[in-house]
mmCIF file of C-alpha atoms in Angstrom:
data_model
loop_
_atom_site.group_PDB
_atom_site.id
_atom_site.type_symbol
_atom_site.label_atom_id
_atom_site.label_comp_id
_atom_site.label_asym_id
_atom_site.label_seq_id
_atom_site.Cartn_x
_atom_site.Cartn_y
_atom_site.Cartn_z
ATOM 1 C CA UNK Z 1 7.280 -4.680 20.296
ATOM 2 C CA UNK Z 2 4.668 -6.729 19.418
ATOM 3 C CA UNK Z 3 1.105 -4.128 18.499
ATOM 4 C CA UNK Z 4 -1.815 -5.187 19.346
ATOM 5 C CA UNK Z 5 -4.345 -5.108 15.774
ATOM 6 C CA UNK Z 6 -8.231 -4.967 16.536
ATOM 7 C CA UNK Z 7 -9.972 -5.606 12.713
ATOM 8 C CA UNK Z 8 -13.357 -4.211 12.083
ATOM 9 C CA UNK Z 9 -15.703 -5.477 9.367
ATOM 10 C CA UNK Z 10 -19.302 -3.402 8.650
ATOM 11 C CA UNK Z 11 -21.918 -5.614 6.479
ATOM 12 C CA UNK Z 12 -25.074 -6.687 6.662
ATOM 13 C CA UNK Z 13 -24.960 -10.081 5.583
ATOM 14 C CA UNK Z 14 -28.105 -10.108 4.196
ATOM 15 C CA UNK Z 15 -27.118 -13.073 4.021
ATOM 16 C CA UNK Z 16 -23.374 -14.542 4.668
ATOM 17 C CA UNK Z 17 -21.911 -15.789 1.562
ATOM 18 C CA UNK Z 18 -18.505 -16.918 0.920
ATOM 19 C CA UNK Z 19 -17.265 -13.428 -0.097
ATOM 20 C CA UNK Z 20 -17.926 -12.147 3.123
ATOM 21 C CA UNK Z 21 -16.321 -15.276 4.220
ATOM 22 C CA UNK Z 22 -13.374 -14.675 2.896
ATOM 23 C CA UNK Z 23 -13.066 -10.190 4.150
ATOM 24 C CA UNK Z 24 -13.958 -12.197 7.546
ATOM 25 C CA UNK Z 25 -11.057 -14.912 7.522
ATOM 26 C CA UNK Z 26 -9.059 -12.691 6.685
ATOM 27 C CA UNK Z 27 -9.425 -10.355 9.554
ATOM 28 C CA UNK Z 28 -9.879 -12.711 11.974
ATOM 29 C CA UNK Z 29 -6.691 -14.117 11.007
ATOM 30 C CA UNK Z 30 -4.468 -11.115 10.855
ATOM 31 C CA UNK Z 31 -5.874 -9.735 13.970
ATOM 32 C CA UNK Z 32 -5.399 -9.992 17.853
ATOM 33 C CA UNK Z 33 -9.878 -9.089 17.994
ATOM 34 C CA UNK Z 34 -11.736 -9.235 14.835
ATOM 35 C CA UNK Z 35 -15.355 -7.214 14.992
ATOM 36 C CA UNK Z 36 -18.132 -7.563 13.194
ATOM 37 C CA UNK Z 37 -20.181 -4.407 12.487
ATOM 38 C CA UNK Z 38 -23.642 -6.249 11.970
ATOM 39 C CA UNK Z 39 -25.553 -3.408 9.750
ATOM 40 C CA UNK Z 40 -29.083 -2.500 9.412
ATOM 41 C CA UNK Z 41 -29.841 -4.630 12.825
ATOM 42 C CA UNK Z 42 -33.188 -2.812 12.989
ATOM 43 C CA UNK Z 43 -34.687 -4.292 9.745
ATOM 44 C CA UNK Z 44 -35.732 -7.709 8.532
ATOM 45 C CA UNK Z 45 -38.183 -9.850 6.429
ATOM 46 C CA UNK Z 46 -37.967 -6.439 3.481
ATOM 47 C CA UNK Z 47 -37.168 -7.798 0.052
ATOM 48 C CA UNK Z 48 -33.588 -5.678 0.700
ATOM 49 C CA UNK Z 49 -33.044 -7.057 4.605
ATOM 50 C CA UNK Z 50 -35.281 -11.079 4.803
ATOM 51 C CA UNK Z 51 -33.251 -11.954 7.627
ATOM 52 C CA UNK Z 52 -33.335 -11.085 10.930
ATOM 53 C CA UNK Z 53 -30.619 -9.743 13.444
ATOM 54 C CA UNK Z 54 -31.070 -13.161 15.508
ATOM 55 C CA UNK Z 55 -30.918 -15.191 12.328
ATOM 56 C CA UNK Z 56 -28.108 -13.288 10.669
ATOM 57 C CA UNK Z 57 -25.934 -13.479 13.996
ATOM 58 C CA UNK Z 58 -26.461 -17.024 13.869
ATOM 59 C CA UNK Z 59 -24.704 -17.236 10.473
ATOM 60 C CA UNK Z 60 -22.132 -15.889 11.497
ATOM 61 C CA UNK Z 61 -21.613 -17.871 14.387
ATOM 62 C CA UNK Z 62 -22.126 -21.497 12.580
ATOM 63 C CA UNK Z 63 -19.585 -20.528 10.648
ATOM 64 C CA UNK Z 64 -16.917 -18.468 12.627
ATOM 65 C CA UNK Z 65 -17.948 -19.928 16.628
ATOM 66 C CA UNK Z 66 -16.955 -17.493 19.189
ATOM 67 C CA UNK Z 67 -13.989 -15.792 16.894
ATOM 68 C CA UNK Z 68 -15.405 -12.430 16.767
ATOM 69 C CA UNK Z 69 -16.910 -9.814 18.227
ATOM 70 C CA UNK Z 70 -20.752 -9.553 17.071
ATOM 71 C CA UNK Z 71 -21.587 -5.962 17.510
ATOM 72 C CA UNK Z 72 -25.457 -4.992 15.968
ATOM 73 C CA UNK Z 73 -25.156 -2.181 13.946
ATOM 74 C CA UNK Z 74 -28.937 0.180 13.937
ATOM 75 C CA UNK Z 75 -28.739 2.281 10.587
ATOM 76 C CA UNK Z 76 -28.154 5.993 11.515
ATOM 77 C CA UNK Z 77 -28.462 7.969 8.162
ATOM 78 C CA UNK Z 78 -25.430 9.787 8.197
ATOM 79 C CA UNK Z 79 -24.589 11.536 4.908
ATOM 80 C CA UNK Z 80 -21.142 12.270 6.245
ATOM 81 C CA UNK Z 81 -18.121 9.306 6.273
ATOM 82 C CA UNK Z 82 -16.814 11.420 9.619
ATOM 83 C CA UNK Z 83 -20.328 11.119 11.309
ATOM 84 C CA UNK Z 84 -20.527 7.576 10.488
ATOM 85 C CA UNK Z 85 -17.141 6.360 11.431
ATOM 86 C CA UNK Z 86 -17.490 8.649 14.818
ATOM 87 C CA UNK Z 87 -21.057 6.609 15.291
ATOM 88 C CA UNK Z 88 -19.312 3.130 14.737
ATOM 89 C CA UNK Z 89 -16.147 3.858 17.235
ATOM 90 C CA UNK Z 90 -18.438 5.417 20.084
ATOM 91 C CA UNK Z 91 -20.296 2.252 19.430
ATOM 92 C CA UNK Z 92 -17.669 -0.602 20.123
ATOM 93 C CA UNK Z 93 -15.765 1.440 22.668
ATOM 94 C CA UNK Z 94 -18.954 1.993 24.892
ATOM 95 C CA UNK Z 95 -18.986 -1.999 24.547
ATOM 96 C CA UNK Z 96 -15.505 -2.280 26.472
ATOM 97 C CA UNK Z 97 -13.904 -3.107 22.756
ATOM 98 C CA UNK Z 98 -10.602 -1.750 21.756
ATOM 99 C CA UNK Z 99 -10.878 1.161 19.106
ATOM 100 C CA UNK Z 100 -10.117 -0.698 16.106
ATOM 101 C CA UNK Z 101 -6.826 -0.226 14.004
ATOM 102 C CA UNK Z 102 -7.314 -1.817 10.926
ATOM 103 C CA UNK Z 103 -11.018 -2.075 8.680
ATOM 104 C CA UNK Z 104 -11.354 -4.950 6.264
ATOM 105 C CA UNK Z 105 -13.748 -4.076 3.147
ATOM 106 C CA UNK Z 106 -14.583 -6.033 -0.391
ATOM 107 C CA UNK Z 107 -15.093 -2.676 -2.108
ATOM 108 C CA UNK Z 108 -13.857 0.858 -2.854
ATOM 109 C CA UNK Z 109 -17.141 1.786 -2.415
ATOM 110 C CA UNK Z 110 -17.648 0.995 1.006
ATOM 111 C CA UNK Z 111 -14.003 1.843 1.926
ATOM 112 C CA UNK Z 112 -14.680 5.522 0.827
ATOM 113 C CA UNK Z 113 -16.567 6.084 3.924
ATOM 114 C CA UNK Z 114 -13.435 4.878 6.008
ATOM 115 C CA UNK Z 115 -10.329 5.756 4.103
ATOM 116 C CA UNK Z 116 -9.971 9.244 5.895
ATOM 117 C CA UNK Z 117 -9.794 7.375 9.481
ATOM 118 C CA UNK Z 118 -7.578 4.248 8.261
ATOM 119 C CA UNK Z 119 -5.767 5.075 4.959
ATOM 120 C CA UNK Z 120 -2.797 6.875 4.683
ATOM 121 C CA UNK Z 121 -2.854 6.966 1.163
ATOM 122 C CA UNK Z 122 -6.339 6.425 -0.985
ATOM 123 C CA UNK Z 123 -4.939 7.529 -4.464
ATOM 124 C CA UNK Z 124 -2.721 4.708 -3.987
ATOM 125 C CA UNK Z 125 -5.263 2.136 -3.515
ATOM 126 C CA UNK Z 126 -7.921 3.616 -5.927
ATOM 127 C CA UNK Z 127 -4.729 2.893 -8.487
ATOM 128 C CA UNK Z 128 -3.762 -0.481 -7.233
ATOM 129 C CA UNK Z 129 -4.696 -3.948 -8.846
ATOM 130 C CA UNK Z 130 -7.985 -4.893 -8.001
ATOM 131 C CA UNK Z 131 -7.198 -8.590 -8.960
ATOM 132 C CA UNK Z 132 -4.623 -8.370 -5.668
ATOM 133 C CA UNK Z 133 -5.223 -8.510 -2.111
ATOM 134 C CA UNK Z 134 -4.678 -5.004 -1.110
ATOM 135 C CA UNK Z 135 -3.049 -4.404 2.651
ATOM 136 C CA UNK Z 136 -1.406 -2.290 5.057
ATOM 137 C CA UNK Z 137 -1.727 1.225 3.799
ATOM 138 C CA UNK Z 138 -1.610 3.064 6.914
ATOM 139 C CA UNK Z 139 -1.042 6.075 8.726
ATOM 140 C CA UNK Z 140 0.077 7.334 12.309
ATOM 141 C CA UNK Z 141 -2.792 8.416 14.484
ATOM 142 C CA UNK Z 142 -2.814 10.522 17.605
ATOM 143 C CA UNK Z 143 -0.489 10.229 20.885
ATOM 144 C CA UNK Z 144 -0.176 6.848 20.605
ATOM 145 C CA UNK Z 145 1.596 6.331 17.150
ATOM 146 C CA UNK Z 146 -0.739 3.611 16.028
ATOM 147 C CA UNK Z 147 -0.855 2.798 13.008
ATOM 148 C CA UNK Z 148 -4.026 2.293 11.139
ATOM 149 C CA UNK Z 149 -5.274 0.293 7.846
ATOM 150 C CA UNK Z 150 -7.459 0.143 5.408
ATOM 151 C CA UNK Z 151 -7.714 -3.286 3.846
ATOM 152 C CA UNK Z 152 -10.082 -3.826 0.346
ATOM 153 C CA UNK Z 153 -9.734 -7.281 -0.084
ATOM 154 C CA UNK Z 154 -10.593 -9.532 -3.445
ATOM 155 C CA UNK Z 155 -14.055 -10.419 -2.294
ATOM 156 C CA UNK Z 156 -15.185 -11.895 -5.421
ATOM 157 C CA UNK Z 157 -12.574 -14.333 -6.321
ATOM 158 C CA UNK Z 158 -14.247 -17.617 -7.327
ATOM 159 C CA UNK Z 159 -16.915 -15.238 -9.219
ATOM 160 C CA UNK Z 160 -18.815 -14.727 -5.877
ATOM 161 C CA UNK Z 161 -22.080 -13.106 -6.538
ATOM 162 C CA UNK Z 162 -23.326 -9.615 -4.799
ATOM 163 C CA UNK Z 163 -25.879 -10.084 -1.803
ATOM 164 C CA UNK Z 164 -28.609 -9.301 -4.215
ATOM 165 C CA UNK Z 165 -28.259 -11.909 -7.044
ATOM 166 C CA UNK Z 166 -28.188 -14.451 -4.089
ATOM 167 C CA UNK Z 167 -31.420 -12.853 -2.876
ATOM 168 C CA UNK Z 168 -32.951 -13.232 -6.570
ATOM 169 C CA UNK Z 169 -32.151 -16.859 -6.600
ATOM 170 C CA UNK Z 170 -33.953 -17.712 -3.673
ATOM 171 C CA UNK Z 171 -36.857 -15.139 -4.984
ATOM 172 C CA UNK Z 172 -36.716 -17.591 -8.708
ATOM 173 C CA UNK Z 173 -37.139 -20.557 -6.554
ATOM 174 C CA UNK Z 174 -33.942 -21.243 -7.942
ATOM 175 C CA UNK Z 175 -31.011 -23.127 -5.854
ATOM 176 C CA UNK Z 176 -28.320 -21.162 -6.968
ATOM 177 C CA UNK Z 177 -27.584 -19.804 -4.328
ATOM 178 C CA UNK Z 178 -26.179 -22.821 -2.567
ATOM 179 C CA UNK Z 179 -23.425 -22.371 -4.435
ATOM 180 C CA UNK Z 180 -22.480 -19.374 -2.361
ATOM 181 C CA UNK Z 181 -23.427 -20.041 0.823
ATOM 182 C CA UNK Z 182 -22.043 -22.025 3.599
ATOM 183 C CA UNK Z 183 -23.848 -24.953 3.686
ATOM 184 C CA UNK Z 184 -24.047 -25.078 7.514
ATOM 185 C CA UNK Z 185 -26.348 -21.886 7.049
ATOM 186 C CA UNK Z 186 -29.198 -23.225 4.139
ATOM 187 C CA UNK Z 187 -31.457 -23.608 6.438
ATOM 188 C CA UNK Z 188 -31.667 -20.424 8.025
ATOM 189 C CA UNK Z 189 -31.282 -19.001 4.716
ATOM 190 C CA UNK Z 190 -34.167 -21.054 3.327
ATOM 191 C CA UNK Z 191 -36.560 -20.657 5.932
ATOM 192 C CA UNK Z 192 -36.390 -17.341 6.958
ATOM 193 C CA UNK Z 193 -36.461 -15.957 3.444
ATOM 194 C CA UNK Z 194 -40.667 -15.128 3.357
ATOM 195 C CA UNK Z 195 -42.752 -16.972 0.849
ATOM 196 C CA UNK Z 196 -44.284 -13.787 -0.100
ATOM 197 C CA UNK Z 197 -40.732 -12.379 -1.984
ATOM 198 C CA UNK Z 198 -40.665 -15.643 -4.248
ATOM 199 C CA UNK Z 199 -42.577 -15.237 -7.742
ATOM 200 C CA UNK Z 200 -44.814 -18.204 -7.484
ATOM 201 C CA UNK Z 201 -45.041 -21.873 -8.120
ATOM 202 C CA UNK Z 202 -46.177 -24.028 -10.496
ATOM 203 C CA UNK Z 203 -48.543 -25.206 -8.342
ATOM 204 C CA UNK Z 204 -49.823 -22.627 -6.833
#
């Protein structure tokens, strides 16, 4: 029988660089729906969130089209994985989306607040190679017998840089950054980052 897999990705994408590129691809190619969890929706031009929801959603669609599900994520402040994860599935079901099955993460870190909903077994992938892909550790959930998965995947292959160092480039006046980011998307990037976060110019 052939099962159904709907991926789910959380980030803010503050702003899309190729390591989130890569989580991305790889969900949208292993699954039957890929979702995209757009975080902190509610904030924008902050030295932590520049971009918009408008301008972040269309960086990810120059760069994926109509592939996935966009779904804007508002921060709730839950101190509790359980709360959160509950949050994020009332969410995208309430939308008319399939619950997903499978969550696609670049870090342990973030994966914490997930493995007790998609991991079978999280000793086994706090102990695995982090220079490897890691996949398919999964458990059976509820009536159905579905299985789910937690997925960390090798976002920083290529020496991607966090998020933040691309956000210090562009605050250096520095074009760095480039290097990371889909080209399709510099101008977005570039524009919508406020002159006010950059130390200034020579000239000025």
């Amino acid at each position: 029988m052939n099962i159904k897999r709907t991926g789910f990705v959380v980030a803010r994408l503050q702003p899309l660089h190729e390591g989130h590129c890569k989580i991305i691809s790889k969900m949208a190619m292993e699954c039957d729906t890929a979702i995209l969890g757009l975080g902190s929706a509610q904030k924008s031009r902050e030295p932590h969130d520049p971009w918009t929801i408008d301008e972040r959603m269309k960086m990810v669609k120059n760069v994926f089209g109509d592939r996935l599900k966009i779904v804007p994520i508002v921060d709730l402040g839950a101190t509790a994985p359980a709360e959160w994860v509950n949050y994020l599935i009332e969410k995208i079901t309430k939308l008319g989306l399939k619950e997903p099955t499978d969550y696609f993460t670049g870090s342990q870190l973030d994966a914490s607040w997930y493995r007790d909903h998609f991991a079978a077994d999280w000793e086994a992938l706090e102990a695995s190679d982090r220079n490897m892909d890691m996949n398919a550790f999964g458990r059976y959930i509820g009536k159905d017998g579905r299985i789910r998965r937690l997925h960390i995947i090798d976002r920083n292959g290529g020496n991607v840089p966090p998020a933040t160092d691309i956000r210090t480039s562009l605050t250096l006046r520095n074009n760095d950054w480039k290097d990371w980011v889909p080209a399709v998307n510099h101008d977005i990037v570039e524009n919508g980052f406020p002159e006010e976060f950059k130390v200034p110019g020579i000239d000025q």
